[in-house]
Coordinates of C-alpha atoms and ligand atoms in Angstrom, one line a residue:
X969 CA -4.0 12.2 27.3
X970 CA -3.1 15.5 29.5
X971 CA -1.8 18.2 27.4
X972 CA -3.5 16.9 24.0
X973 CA -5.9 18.9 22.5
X974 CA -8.0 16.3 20.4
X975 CA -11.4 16.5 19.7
X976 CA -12.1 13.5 17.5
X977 CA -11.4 10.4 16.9
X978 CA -11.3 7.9 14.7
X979 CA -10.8 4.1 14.1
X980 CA -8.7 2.4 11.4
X981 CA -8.8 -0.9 10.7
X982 CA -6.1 -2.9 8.3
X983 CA -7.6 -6.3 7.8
X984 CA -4.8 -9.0 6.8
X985 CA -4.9 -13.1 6.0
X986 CA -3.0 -13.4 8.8
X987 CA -3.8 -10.4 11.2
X988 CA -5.6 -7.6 11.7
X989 CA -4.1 -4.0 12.6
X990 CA -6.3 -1.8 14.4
X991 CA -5.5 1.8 15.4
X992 CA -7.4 5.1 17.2
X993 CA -6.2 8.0 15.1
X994 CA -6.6 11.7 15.9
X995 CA -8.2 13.9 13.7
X996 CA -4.7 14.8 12.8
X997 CA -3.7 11.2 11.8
X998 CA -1.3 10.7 14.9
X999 CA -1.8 7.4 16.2
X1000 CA -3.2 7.4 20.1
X1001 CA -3.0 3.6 20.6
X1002 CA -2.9 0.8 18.4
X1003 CA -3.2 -3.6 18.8
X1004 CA -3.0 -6.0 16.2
X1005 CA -4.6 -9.4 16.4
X1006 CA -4.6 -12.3 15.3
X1007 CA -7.4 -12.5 11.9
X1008 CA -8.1 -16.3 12.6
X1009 CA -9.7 -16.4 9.4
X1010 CA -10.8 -20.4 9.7
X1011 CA -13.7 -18.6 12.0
X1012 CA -15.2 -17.4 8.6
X1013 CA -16.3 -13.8 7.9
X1014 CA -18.8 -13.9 11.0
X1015 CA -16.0 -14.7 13.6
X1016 CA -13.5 -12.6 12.1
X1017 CA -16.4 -9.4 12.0
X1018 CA -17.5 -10.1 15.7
X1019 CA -14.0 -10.0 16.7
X1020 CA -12.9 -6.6 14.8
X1021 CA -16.1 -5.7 16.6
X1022 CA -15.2 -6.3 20.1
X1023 CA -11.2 -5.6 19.4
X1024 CA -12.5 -1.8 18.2
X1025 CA -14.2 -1.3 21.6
X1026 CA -11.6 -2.4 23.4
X1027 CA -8.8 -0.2 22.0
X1028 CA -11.0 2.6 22.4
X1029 CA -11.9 1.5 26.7
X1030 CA -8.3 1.0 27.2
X1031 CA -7.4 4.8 25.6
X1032 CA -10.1 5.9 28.0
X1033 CA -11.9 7.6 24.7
X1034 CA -15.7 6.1 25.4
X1035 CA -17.2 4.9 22.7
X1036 CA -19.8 8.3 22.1
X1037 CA -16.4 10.4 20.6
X1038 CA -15.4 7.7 17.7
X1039 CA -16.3 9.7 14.7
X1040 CA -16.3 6.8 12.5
X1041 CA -14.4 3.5 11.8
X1042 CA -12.3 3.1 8.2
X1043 CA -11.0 -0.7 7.1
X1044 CA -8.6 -1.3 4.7
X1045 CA -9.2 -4.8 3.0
X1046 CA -7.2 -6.7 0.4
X1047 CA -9.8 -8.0 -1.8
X1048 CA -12.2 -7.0 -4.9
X1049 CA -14.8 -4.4 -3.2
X1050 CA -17.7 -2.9 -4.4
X1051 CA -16.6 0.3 -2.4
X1052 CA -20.2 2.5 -2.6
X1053 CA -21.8 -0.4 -1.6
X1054 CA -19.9 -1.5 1.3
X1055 CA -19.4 -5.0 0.4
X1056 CA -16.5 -7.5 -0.4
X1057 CA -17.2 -9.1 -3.6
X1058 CA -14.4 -11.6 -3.1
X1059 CA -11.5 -11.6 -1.0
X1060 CA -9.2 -14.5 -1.8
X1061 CA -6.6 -14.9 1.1
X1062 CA -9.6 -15.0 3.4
X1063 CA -12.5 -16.9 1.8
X1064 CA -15.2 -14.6 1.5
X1065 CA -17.4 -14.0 -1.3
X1066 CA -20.3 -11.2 -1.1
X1067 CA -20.0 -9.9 2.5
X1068 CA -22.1 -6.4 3.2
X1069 CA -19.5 -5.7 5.9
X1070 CA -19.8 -1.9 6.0
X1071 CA -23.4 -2.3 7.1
X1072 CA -22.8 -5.1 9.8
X1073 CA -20.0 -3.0 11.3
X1074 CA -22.5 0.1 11.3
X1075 CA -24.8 -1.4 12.9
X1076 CA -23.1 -3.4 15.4
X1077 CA -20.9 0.2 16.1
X1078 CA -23.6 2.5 15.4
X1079 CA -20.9 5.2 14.0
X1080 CA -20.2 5.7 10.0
X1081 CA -17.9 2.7 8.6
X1082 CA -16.4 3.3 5.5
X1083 CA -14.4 0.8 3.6
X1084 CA -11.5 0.7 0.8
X1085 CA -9.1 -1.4 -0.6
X1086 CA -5.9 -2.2 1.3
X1087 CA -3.2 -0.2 -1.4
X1088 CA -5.6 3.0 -1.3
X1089 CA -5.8 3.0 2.1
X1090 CA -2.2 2.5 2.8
X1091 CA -1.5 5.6 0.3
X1092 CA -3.7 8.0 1.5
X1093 CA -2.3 7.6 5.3
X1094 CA 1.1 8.0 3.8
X1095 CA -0.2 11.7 2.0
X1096 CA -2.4 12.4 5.4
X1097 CA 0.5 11.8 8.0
X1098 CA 3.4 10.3 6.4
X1099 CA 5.7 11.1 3.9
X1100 CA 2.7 12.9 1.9
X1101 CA 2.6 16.2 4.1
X1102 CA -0.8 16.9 3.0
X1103 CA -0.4 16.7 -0.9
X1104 CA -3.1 17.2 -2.7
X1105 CA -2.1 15.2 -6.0
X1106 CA 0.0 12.0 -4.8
X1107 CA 0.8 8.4 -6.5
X1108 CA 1.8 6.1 -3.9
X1109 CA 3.6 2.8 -5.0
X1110 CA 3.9 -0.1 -2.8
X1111 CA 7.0 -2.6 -4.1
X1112 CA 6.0 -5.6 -2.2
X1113 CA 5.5 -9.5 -3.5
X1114 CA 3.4 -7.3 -6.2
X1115 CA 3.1 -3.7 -7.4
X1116 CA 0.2 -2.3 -5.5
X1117 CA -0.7 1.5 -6.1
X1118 CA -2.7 4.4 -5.0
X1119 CA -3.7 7.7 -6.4
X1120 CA -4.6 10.7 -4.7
X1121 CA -5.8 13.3 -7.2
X1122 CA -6.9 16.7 -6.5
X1123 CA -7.5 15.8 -2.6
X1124 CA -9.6 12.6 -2.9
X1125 CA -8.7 9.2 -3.4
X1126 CA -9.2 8.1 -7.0
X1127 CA -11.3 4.8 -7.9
X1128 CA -12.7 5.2 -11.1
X1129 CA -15.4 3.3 -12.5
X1130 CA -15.2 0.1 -10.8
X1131 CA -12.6 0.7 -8.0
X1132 CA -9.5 -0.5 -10.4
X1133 CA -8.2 3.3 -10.4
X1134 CA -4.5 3.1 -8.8
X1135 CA -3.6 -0.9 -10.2
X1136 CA -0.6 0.6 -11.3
X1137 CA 1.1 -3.1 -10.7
X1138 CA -0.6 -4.0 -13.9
X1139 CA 0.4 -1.6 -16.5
X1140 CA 2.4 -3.5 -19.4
X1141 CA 5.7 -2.5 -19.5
X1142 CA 7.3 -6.1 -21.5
X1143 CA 4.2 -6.7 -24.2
X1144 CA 6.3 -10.0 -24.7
X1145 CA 7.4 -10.5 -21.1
X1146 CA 6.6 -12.9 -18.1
X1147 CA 3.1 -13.9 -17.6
X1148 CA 1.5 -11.8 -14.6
X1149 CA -1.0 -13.1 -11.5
X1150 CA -3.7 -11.1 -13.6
X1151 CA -3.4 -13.0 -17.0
X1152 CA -1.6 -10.6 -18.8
X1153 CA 1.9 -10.4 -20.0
X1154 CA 4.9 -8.4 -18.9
X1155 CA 2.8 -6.0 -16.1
X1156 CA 5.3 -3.7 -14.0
X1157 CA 5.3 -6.0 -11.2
X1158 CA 6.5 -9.2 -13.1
X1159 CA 9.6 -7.0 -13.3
X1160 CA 9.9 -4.1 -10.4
X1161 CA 8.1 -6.5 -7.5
X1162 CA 10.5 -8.5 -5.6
X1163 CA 9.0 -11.4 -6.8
X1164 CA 10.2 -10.0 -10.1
X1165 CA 13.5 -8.6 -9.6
X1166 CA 13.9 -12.5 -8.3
X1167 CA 12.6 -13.7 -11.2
X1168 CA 14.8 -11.9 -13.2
X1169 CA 18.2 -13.2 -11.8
X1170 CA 16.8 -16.6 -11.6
X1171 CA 16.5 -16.5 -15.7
X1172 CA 19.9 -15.0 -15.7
X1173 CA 21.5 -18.3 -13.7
X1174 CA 19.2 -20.2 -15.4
X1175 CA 20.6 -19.1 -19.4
X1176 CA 24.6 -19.5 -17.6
X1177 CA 25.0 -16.3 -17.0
X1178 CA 28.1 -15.9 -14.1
X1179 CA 26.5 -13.8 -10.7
X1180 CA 27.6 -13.8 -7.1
X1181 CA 23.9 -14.4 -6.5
X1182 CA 24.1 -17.8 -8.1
X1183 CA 24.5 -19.7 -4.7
X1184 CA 21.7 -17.9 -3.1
X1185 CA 19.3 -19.1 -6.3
X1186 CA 20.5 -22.4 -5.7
X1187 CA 19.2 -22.3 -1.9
X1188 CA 16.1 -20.6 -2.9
X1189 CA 17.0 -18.1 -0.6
X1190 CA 17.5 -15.0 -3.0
X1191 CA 16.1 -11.6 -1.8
X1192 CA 16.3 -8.4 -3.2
X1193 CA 18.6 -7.0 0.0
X1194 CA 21.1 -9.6 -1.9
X1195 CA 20.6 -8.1 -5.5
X1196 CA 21.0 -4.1 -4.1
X1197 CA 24.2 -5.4 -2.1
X1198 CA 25.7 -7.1 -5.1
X1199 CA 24.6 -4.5 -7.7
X1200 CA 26.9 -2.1 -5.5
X1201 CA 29.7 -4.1 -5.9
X1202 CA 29.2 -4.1 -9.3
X1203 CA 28.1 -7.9 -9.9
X1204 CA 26.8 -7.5 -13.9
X1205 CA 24.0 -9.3 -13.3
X1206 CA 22.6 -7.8 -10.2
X1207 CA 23.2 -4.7 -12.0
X1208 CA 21.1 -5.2 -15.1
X1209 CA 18.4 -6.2 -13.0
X1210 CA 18.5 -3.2 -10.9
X1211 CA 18.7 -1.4 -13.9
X1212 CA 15.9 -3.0 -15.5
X1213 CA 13.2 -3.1 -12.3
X1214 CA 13.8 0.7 -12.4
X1215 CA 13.7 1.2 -16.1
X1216 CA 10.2 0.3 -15.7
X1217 CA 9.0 2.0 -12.7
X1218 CA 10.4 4.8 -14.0
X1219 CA 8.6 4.7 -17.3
X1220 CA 5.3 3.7 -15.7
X1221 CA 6.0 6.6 -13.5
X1222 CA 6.5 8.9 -16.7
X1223 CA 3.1 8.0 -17.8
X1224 CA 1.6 8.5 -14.7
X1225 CA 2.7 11.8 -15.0
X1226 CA 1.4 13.0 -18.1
X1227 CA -2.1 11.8 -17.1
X1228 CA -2.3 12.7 -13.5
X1229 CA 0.7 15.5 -12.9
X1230 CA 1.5 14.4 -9.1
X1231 CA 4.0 16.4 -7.0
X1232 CA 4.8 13.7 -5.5
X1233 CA 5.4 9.9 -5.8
X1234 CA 5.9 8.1 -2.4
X1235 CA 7.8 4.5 -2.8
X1236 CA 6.7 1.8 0.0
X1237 CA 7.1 -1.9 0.2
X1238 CA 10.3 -4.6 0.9
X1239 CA 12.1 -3.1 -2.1
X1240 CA 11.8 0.4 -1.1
X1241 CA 14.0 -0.9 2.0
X1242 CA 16.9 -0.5 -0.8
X1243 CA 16.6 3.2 0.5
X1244 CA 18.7 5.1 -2.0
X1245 CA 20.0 2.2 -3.7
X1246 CA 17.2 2.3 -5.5
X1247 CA 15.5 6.2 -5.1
X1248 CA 19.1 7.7 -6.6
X1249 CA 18.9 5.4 -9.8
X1250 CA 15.2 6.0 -10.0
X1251 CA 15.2 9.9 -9.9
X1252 CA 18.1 9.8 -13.1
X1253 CA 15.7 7.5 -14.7
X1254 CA 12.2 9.5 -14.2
X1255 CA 14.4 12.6 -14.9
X1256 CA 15.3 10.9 -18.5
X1257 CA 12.2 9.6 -19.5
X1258 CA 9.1 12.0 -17.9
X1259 CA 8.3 15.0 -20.4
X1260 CA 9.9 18.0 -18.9
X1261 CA 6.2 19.8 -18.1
X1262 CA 5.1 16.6 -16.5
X1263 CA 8.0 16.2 -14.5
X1264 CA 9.0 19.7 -12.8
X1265 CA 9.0 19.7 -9.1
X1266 CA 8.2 16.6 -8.7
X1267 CA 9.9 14.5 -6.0
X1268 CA 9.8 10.8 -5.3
X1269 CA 10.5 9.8 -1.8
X1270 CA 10.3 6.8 0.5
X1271 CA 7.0 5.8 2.2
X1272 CA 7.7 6.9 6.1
X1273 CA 4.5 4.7 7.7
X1274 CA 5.5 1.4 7.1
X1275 CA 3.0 -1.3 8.0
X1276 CA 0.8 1.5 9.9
X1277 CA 0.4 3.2 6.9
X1278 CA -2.6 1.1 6.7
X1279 CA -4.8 1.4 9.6
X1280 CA -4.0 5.1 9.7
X1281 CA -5.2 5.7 6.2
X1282 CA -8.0 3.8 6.4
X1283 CA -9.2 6.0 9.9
X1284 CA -8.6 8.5 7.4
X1285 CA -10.7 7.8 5.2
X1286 CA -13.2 9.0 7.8
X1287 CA -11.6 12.4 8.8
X1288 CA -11.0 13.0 5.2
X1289 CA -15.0 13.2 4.3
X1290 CA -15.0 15.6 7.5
X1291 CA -12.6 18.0 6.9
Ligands
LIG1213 ZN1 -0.8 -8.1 -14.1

């Protein structure tokens, strides 16, 4: 610590199925140490809580940062929340149904604990201290297994009414297309996810159409690293479904425009990996399709946290009520 200059700290948490990321974060959103642990959800939410608990204390002992100069601890969860109240209403991958785990955390910390879902979180440490720089009006979009979003508008984090603000996965793009996770039809990430863009070549082998990728279907072993490879070697069928993953982001992302006028879109997630294999074609696309108001200045880049973008945003959400 000699030679740094920090004055407060903060704790973010990034609660997984499988794991749990936990990370002290300066005031400036640079990472001072970090863990992750095992979630060992089977312990139900009582273990899992005693252990974020103890695993919080510790990071902080072994930075030599006592306890007194935590500011406040975020956590990032990937579940339906009821975010003023502090509570998980139901959180699928781990099991839990009605937890009030903002006020168990407070009180077994004794600092502020604020909570938020896992795809705002991960945005606003991408705007705070990733690829964001700081802007105030920001649409982060995370091209994963699913579409996950989130929106930074004028400064804050946007939830809307019931914390659905930013579920930009689940905009209809295909009214007649492929039946989403949510119930509906044709959503963005039936097409742009990676489980969509598989999807998409699967149906294509599926109707005889001829694709170097045909093999890898066969195995079950088709990812989207195979579909960007082939699509630059000009395989037709990797290339229409390039094509037609960022058709729709990029008309999503028109639309997103004309209601929220971002200066910036940041892409994350397995697909993003594509680098500009996918941001070249995308940028053409938004350029076509976004109304030319809407669209000036803005610039879509790559996501620069990667899997930290999670704790660090939700330590964040704590700094960010501060500043
Ligand atoms: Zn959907």
């Amino acid at each position: 610590m000699r030679g740094v200059t920090v004055k407060r700290f903060f704790i973010g948490i990034d609660l997984g199925g499988t794991s749990m990321k936990i990370g002290l974060v300066s005031d400036q959103g640079k990472v001072i140490r970090e863990t992750e642990k095992p979630t060992l959800k089977e312990e139900g939410a009582d273990g899992v809580i005693d252990r974020m608990v103890s695993h919080a204390r510790n990071l902080a002992k072994e930075a030599c940062v006592p306890w007194q100069e935590i500011q406040g601890v975020g956590v990032g969860l990937p579940g339906f929340l009821d975010i003023p109240g502090g509570v998980v209403k139901y959180m699928t991958n781990l099991g839990w149904t009605d937890i009030p785990i903002r006020d168990r955390l407070q009180s077994a910390w004794q600092v502020p604990v604020k909570i938020d879902n896992d795809a705002n979180v991960a945005a606003l440490g991408e705007v705070w201290s990733g690829a964001g720089n700081g802007e105030k009006n920001a649409i982060c979009i995370t091209l994963g297994t699913g579409v996950g979003g989130g929106i930074i508008a004028e400064g804050e984090l946007l939830h809307g009414a019931k914390g659905f603000a930013g579920e930009i996965g689940h905009i209809q793009v295909e009214p007649e297309g492929a039946l989403c996770n949510c119930g509906q039809t044709g959503c963005l990430e039936t097409v742009s996810s990676a489980t969509g863009m598989v999807r998409l070549v699967h149906h294509a082998v599926s109707v005889g159409e001829k694709t170097c990728l045909a093999p890898y279907v066969r195995d079950g072993s088709l990812s989207t690293r195979h579909i960007f490879a082939e699509a630059k070697r000009g395989d037709a069928v990797a290339r229409k479904t390039v094509d037609q993953a960022v058709h729709a982001l990029a008309q999503v992302m028109a639309t997103l425009s004309v209601v929220l006028n971002p200066s910036l879109f940041i892409i994350g997630g397995g697909v993003s990996q594509a680098g500009e294999s996918l941001l070249n074609p995308l940028r053409k696309k938004y350029q076509c399709l976004a109304q030319k108001n809407a669209r000036q200045d803005v610039r879509i880049v790559l996501a620069q946290l990667g899997n930290r973008a999670g704790f660090i945003g939700a330590a964040g959400l704590l700094a960010h009520i501060q500043k």
